[in-house]
């Protein structure tokens, strides 16, 4: 168990933020996920130990009750045998009483030790769960930073018209060029149509003036 706690201490109580600082420089989220999976595995081992310790405590408690009950039973039987003058039966009951009493004392000591170990395991398990939760929150923070960094990089590539290294940039520039050309064509057509309309109107006006002049 000491070896297990040593591994867990190395895994969970090491300078986690120092490790993450190095990770942030290289941005290997996959490595961080692997680290967290290892921490989760160690936490699960402790959970299993806690569960097993509860079972041991229950077994010790059951054995203690049984031993104490049998010791009390033999004690009463020894008294009955003494009153009945059955010395041989009395000696047997006394011997059994001592045996069960000694067993009960041994079990009680083991139960106290098991309860102490259980408290230590529960404390360690709670501590590990809190650390694991903090690690997962830290991971989400790093993933958020990574997403924002990628988003800004992508947007900068698209918006920066001076760069032609990105396919997205090329598409953006092509769209802008298309819109510029389309606007020029529309303006040109509008101007031509406006000129044509004005000439036609001038011709009509001139014909009207000529008609008025002749009349």
mmCIF file of C-alpha atoms in Angstrom, residues 6-213:
data_model
loop_
_atom_site.group_PDB
_atom_site.id
_atom_site.type_symbol
_atom_site.label_atom_id
_atom_site.label_comp_id
_atom_site.label_asym_id
_atom_site.label_seq_id
_atom_site.Cartn_x
_atom_site.Cartn_y
_atom_site.Cartn_z
ATOM 1 C CA UNK A 6 4.054 6.719 -3.353
ATOM 2 C CA UNK A 7 2.984 6.371 -6.977
ATOM 3 C CA UNK A 8 -0.175 8.352 -6.348
ATOM 4 C CA UNK A 9 1.812 11.057 -4.606
ATOM 5 C CA UNK A 10 4.159 11.280 -7.571
ATOM 6 C CA UNK A 11 1.209 11.370 -9.947
ATOM 7 C CA UNK A 12 -1.070 13.787 -8.140
ATOM 8 C CA UNK A 13 0.986 15.853 -5.719
ATOM 9 C CA UNK A 14 3.894 16.650 -8.014
ATOM 10 C CA UNK A 15 4.193 20.206 -9.289
ATOM 11 C CA UNK A 16 1.241 19.793 -11.635
ATOM 12 C CA UNK A 17 1.112 23.412 -12.729
ATOM 13 C CA UNK A 18 4.807 23.340 -13.563
ATOM 14 C CA UNK A 19 4.125 20.381 -15.843
ATOM 15 C CA UNK A 20 1.194 22.211 -17.399
ATOM 16 C CA UNK A 21 3.308 25.304 -18.001
ATOM 17 C CA UNK A 22 5.668 23.153 -20.058
ATOM 18 C CA UNK A 23 2.714 21.612 -21.834
ATOM 19 C CA UNK A 24 1.271 25.015 -22.647
ATOM 20 C CA UNK A 25 4.525 25.964 -24.365
ATOM 21 C CA UNK A 26 4.294 22.944 -26.669
ATOM 22 C CA UNK A 27 0.471 22.776 -26.587
ATOM 23 C CA UNK A 28 0.191 18.958 -26.515
ATOM 24 C CA UNK A 29 -3.392 18.487 -25.315
ATOM 25 C CA UNK A 30 -3.126 14.778 -26.143
ATOM 26 C CA UNK A 31 -0.265 14.416 -23.658
ATOM 27 C CA UNK A 32 -2.315 16.219 -21.037
ATOM 28 C CA UNK A 33 -5.234 13.849 -21.636
ATOM 29 C CA UNK A 34 -2.909 10.885 -21.176
ATOM 30 C CA UNK A 35 -1.647 12.345 -17.901
ATOM 31 C CA UNK A 36 -5.211 12.780 -16.659
ATOM 32 C CA UNK A 37 -6.145 9.233 -17.651
ATOM 33 C CA UNK A 38 -3.280 7.975 -15.502
ATOM 34 C CA UNK A 39 -4.484 10.112 -12.595
ATOM 35 C CA UNK A 40 -8.026 8.779 -13.052
ATOM 36 C CA UNK A 41 -6.701 5.209 -13.021
ATOM 37 C CA UNK A 42 -4.842 5.809 -9.752
ATOM 38 C CA UNK A 43 -7.941 7.410 -8.238
ATOM 39 C CA UNK A 44 -10.020 4.396 -9.250
ATOM 40 C CA UNK A 45 -7.521 2.099 -7.516
ATOM 41 C CA UNK A 46 -7.979 4.034 -4.296
ATOM 42 C CA UNK A 47 -11.767 3.896 -4.671
ATOM 43 C CA UNK A 48 -11.524 0.115 -4.923
ATOM 44 C CA UNK A 49 -9.304 0.028 -1.833
ATOM 45 C CA UNK A 50 -11.834 2.114 0.078
ATOM 46 C CA UNK A 51 -14.611 -0.239 -0.961
ATOM 47 C CA UNK A 52 -12.563 -3.270 0.073
ATOM 48 C CA UNK A 53 -11.725 -1.660 3.413
ATOM 49 C CA UNK A 54 -15.437 -1.135 4.091
ATOM 50 C CA UNK A 55 -15.972 -4.837 3.424
ATOM 51 C CA UNK A 56 -13.137 -5.755 5.796
ATOM 52 C CA UNK A 57 -14.586 -3.492 8.479
ATOM 53 C CA UNK A 58 -17.972 -5.170 8.091
ATOM 54 C CA UNK A 59 -16.369 -8.620 8.301
ATOM 55 C CA UNK A 60 -14.383 -7.687 11.417
ATOM 56 C CA UNK A 61 -17.519 -6.262 13.025
ATOM 57 C CA UNK A 62 -19.423 -9.448 12.292
ATOM 58 C CA UNK A 63 -16.619 -11.658 13.625
ATOM 59 C CA UNK A 64 -16.314 -9.508 16.763
ATOM 60 C CA UNK A 65 -20.022 -9.786 17.505
ATOM 61 C CA UNK A 66 -19.868 -13.547 17.023
ATOM 62 C CA UNK A 67 -16.797 -13.994 19.249
ATOM 63 C CA UNK A 68 -18.197 -11.765 22.007
ATOM 64 C CA UNK A 69 -21.533 -13.574 21.827
ATOM 65 C CA UNK A 70 -19.926 -17.003 22.132
ATOM 66 C CA UNK A 71 -17.686 -15.819 24.990
ATOM 67 C CA UNK A 72 -20.729 -14.556 26.894
ATOM 68 C CA UNK A 73 -22.580 -17.783 26.145
ATOM 69 C CA UNK A 74 -19.747 -19.958 27.483
ATOM 70 C CA UNK A 75 -19.484 -17.719 30.550
ATOM 71 C CA UNK A 76 -23.125 -18.313 31.398
ATOM 72 C CA UNK A 77 -22.797 -22.019 30.686
ATOM 73 C CA UNK A 78 -19.829 -22.237 33.065
ATOM 74 C CA UNK A 79 -21.988 -20.724 35.833
ATOM 75 C CA UNK A 80 -24.757 -23.202 35.139
ATOM 76 C CA UNK A 81 -22.303 -26.125 35.121
ATOM 77 C CA UNK A 82 -20.817 -24.896 38.406
ATOM 78 C CA UNK A 83 -24.222 -24.803 40.083
ATOM 79 C CA UNK A 84 -24.983 -28.274 38.736
ATOM 80 C CA UNK A 85 -21.707 -29.625 40.046
ATOM 81 C CA UNK A 86 -20.492 -30.532 36.571
ATOM 82 C CA UNK A 87 -16.833 -29.615 37.030
ATOM 83 C CA UNK A 88 -15.666 -31.124 33.763
ATOM 84 C CA UNK A 89 -18.335 -29.289 31.798
ATOM 85 C CA UNK A 90 -17.569 -26.137 33.753
ATOM 86 C CA UNK A 91 -13.846 -26.361 32.889
ATOM 87 C CA UNK A 92 -14.676 -26.811 29.218
ATOM 88 C CA UNK A 93 -16.985 -23.781 29.232
ATOM 89 C CA UNK A 94 -14.355 -21.673 31.016
ATOM 90 C CA UNK A 95 -11.710 -22.708 28.498
ATOM 91 C CA UNK A 96 -14.032 -21.854 25.612
ATOM 92 C CA UNK A 97 -14.871 -18.525 27.227
ATOM 93 C CA UNK A 98 -11.198 -17.611 27.460
ATOM 94 C CA UNK A 99 -10.618 -18.682 23.860
ATOM 95 C CA UNK A 100 -13.496 -16.574 22.516
ATOM 96 C CA UNK A 101 -12.602 -13.641 24.768
ATOM 97 C CA UNK A 102 -9.018 -13.694 23.481
ATOM 98 C CA UNK A 103 -10.290 -13.911 19.907
ATOM 99 C CA UNK A 104 -12.690 -11.038 20.494
ATOM 100 C CA UNK A 105 -9.871 -8.874 21.865
ATOM 101 C CA UNK A 106 -7.718 -9.665 18.845
ATOM 102 C CA UNK A 107 -10.552 -8.908 16.440
ATOM 103 C CA UNK A 108 -11.327 -5.643 18.256
ATOM 104 C CA UNK A 109 -7.723 -4.504 17.831
ATOM 105 C CA UNK A 110 -7.852 -5.447 14.142
ATOM 106 C CA UNK A 111 -11.149 -3.571 13.769
ATOM 107 C CA UNK A 112 -9.715 -0.421 15.319
ATOM 108 C CA UNK A 113 -6.745 -0.636 12.951
ATOM 109 C CA UNK A 114 -9.034 -1.256 9.965
ATOM 110 C CA UNK A 115 -11.166 1.777 10.873
ATOM 111 C CA UNK A 116 -8.055 3.943 11.108
ATOM 112 C CA UNK A 117 -6.848 2.718 7.713
ATOM 113 C CA UNK A 118 -10.306 3.328 6.279
ATOM 114 C CA UNK A 119 -10.276 6.924 7.501
ATOM 115 C CA UNK A 120 -6.856 7.437 5.906
ATOM 116 C CA UNK A 121 -8.024 5.916 2.628
ATOM 117 C CA UNK A 122 -11.197 8.022 2.586
ATOM 118 C CA UNK A 123 -9.195 11.184 3.228
ATOM 119 C CA UNK A 124 -6.741 10.303 0.480
ATOM 120 C CA UNK A 125 -9.579 9.418 -1.901
ATOM 121 C CA UNK A 126 -11.367 12.733 -1.282
ATOM 122 C CA UNK A 127 -8.106 14.608 -1.773
ATOM 123 C CA UNK A 128 -7.429 12.800 -5.035
ATOM 124 C CA UNK A 129 -10.952 13.458 -6.334
ATOM 125 C CA UNK A 130 -10.563 17.169 -5.625
ATOM 126 C CA UNK A 131 -7.184 17.239 -7.355
ATOM 127 C CA UNK A 132 -8.589 15.327 -10.311
ATOM 128 C CA UNK A 133 -11.486 17.777 -10.578
ATOM 129 C CA UNK A 134 -9.046 20.721 -10.500
ATOM 130 C CA UNK A 135 -6.968 19.036 -13.210
ATOM 131 C CA UNK A 136 -10.005 18.590 -15.448
ATOM 132 C CA UNK A 137 -10.966 22.219 -14.978
ATOM 133 C CA UNK A 138 -7.390 23.200 -15.816
ATOM 134 C CA UNK A 139 -7.578 21.026 -18.934
ATOM 135 C CA UNK A 140 -10.768 22.774 -20.054
ATOM 136 C CA UNK A 141 -9.065 26.120 -19.526
ATOM 137 C CA UNK A 142 -6.134 25.028 -21.685
ATOM 138 C CA UNK A 143 -8.459 23.650 -24.363
ATOM 139 C CA UNK A 144 -10.294 26.979 -24.362
ATOM 140 C CA UNK A 145 -7.019 28.830 -24.830
ATOM 141 C CA UNK A 146 -6.033 26.481 -27.642
ATOM 142 C CA UNK A 147 -9.385 26.936 -29.394
ATOM 143 C CA UNK A 148 -9.147 30.717 -29.151
ATOM 144 C CA UNK A 149 -5.575 30.639 -30.467
ATOM 145 C CA UNK A 150 -6.609 28.523 -33.459
ATOM 146 C CA UNK A 151 -9.639 30.734 -34.080
ATOM 147 C CA UNK A 152 -7.554 33.917 -34.061
ATOM 148 C CA UNK A 153 -4.975 32.326 -36.312
ATOM 149 C CA UNK A 154 -7.670 31.267 -38.754
ATOM 150 C CA UNK A 155 -9.348 34.649 -38.739
ATOM 151 C CA UNK A 156 -6.043 36.431 -39.229
ATOM 152 C CA UNK A 157 -5.279 34.241 -42.229
ATOM 153 C CA UNK A 158 -8.657 35.033 -43.755
ATOM 154 C CA UNK A 159 -8.653 38.757 -43.013
ATOM 155 C CA UNK A 160 -5.036 39.438 -43.936
ATOM 156 C CA UNK A 161 -5.343 40.268 -47.639
ATOM 157 C CA UNK A 162 -1.592 40.630 -47.981
ATOM 158 C CA UNK A 163 -0.969 36.924 -47.416
ATOM 159 C CA UNK A 164 -1.464 34.398 -50.206
ATOM 160 C CA UNK A 165 -0.157 31.344 -48.361
ATOM 161 C CA UNK A 166 -3.598 30.246 -47.161
ATOM 162 C CA UNK A 167 -6.286 28.738 -49.353
ATOM 163 C CA UNK A 168 -8.875 30.492 -47.195
ATOM 164 C CA UNK A 169 -7.141 33.783 -47.869
ATOM 165 C CA UNK A 170 -7.206 33.091 -51.599
ATOM 166 C CA UNK A 171 -10.916 32.374 -51.522
ATOM 167 C CA UNK A 172 -11.534 35.533 -49.564
ATOM 168 C CA UNK A 173 -9.531 37.632 -52.006
ATOM 169 C CA UNK A 174 -11.260 35.985 -54.976
ATOM 170 C CA UNK A 175 -14.631 36.874 -53.486
ATOM 171 C CA UNK A 176 -13.583 40.468 -52.915
ATOM 172 C CA UNK A 177 -12.253 40.749 -56.463
ATOM 173 C CA UNK A 178 -15.464 39.279 -57.849
ATOM 174 C CA UNK A 179 -17.548 41.766 -55.892
ATOM 175 C CA UNK A 180 -15.375 44.649 -57.110
ATOM 176 C CA UNK A 181 -15.699 43.547 -60.737
ATOM 177 C CA UNK A 182 -19.426 42.996 -60.357
ATOM 178 C CA UNK A 183 -19.860 46.455 -58.880
ATOM 179 C CA UNK A 184 -17.874 48.003 -61.722
ATOM 180 C CA UNK A 185 -19.972 46.202 -64.347
ATOM 181 C CA UNK A 186 -23.209 47.237 -62.686
ATOM 182 C CA UNK A 187 -22.073 50.833 -62.425
ATOM 183 C CA UNK A 188 -20.943 50.794 -66.044
ATOM 184 C CA UNK A 189 -24.244 49.337 -67.255
ATOM 185 C CA UNK A 190 -26.131 51.856 -65.184
ATOM 186 C CA UNK A 191 -24.151 54.722 -66.650
ATOM 187 C CA UNK A 192 -24.647 53.442 -70.210
ATOM 188 C CA UNK A 193 -28.363 52.990 -69.661
ATOM 189 C CA UNK A 194 -28.586 56.440 -68.126
ATOM 190 C CA UNK A 195 -26.779 58.003 -71.102
ATOM 191 C CA UNK A 196 -28.981 56.114 -73.583
ATOM 192 C CA UNK A 197 -32.110 57.194 -71.759
ATOM 193 C CA UNK A 198 -30.989 60.803 -71.708
ATOM 194 C CA UNK A 199 -30.130 60.793 -75.432
ATOM 195 C CA UNK A 200 -33.513 59.285 -76.286
ATOM 196 C CA UNK A 201 -35.217 61.921 -74.192
ATOM 197 C CA UNK A 202 -33.187 64.658 -75.862
ATOM 198 C CA UNK A 203 -34.155 63.347 -79.281
ATOM 199 C CA UNK A 204 -37.822 63.378 -78.274
ATOM 200 C CA UNK A 205 -37.544 66.907 -76.961
ATOM 201 C CA UNK A 206 -35.778 68.058 -80.135
ATOM 202 C CA UNK A 207 -38.488 66.520 -82.336
ATOM 203 C CA UNK A 208 -41.161 68.258 -80.307
ATOM 204 C CA UNK A 209 -39.388 71.581 -80.723
ATOM 205 C CA UNK A 210 -39.099 71.047 -84.478
ATOM 206 C CA UNK A 211 -42.782 70.213 -84.691
ATOM 207 C CA UNK A 212 -43.698 73.336 -82.783
ATOM 208 C CA UNK A 213 -41.415 75.414 -84.987
#
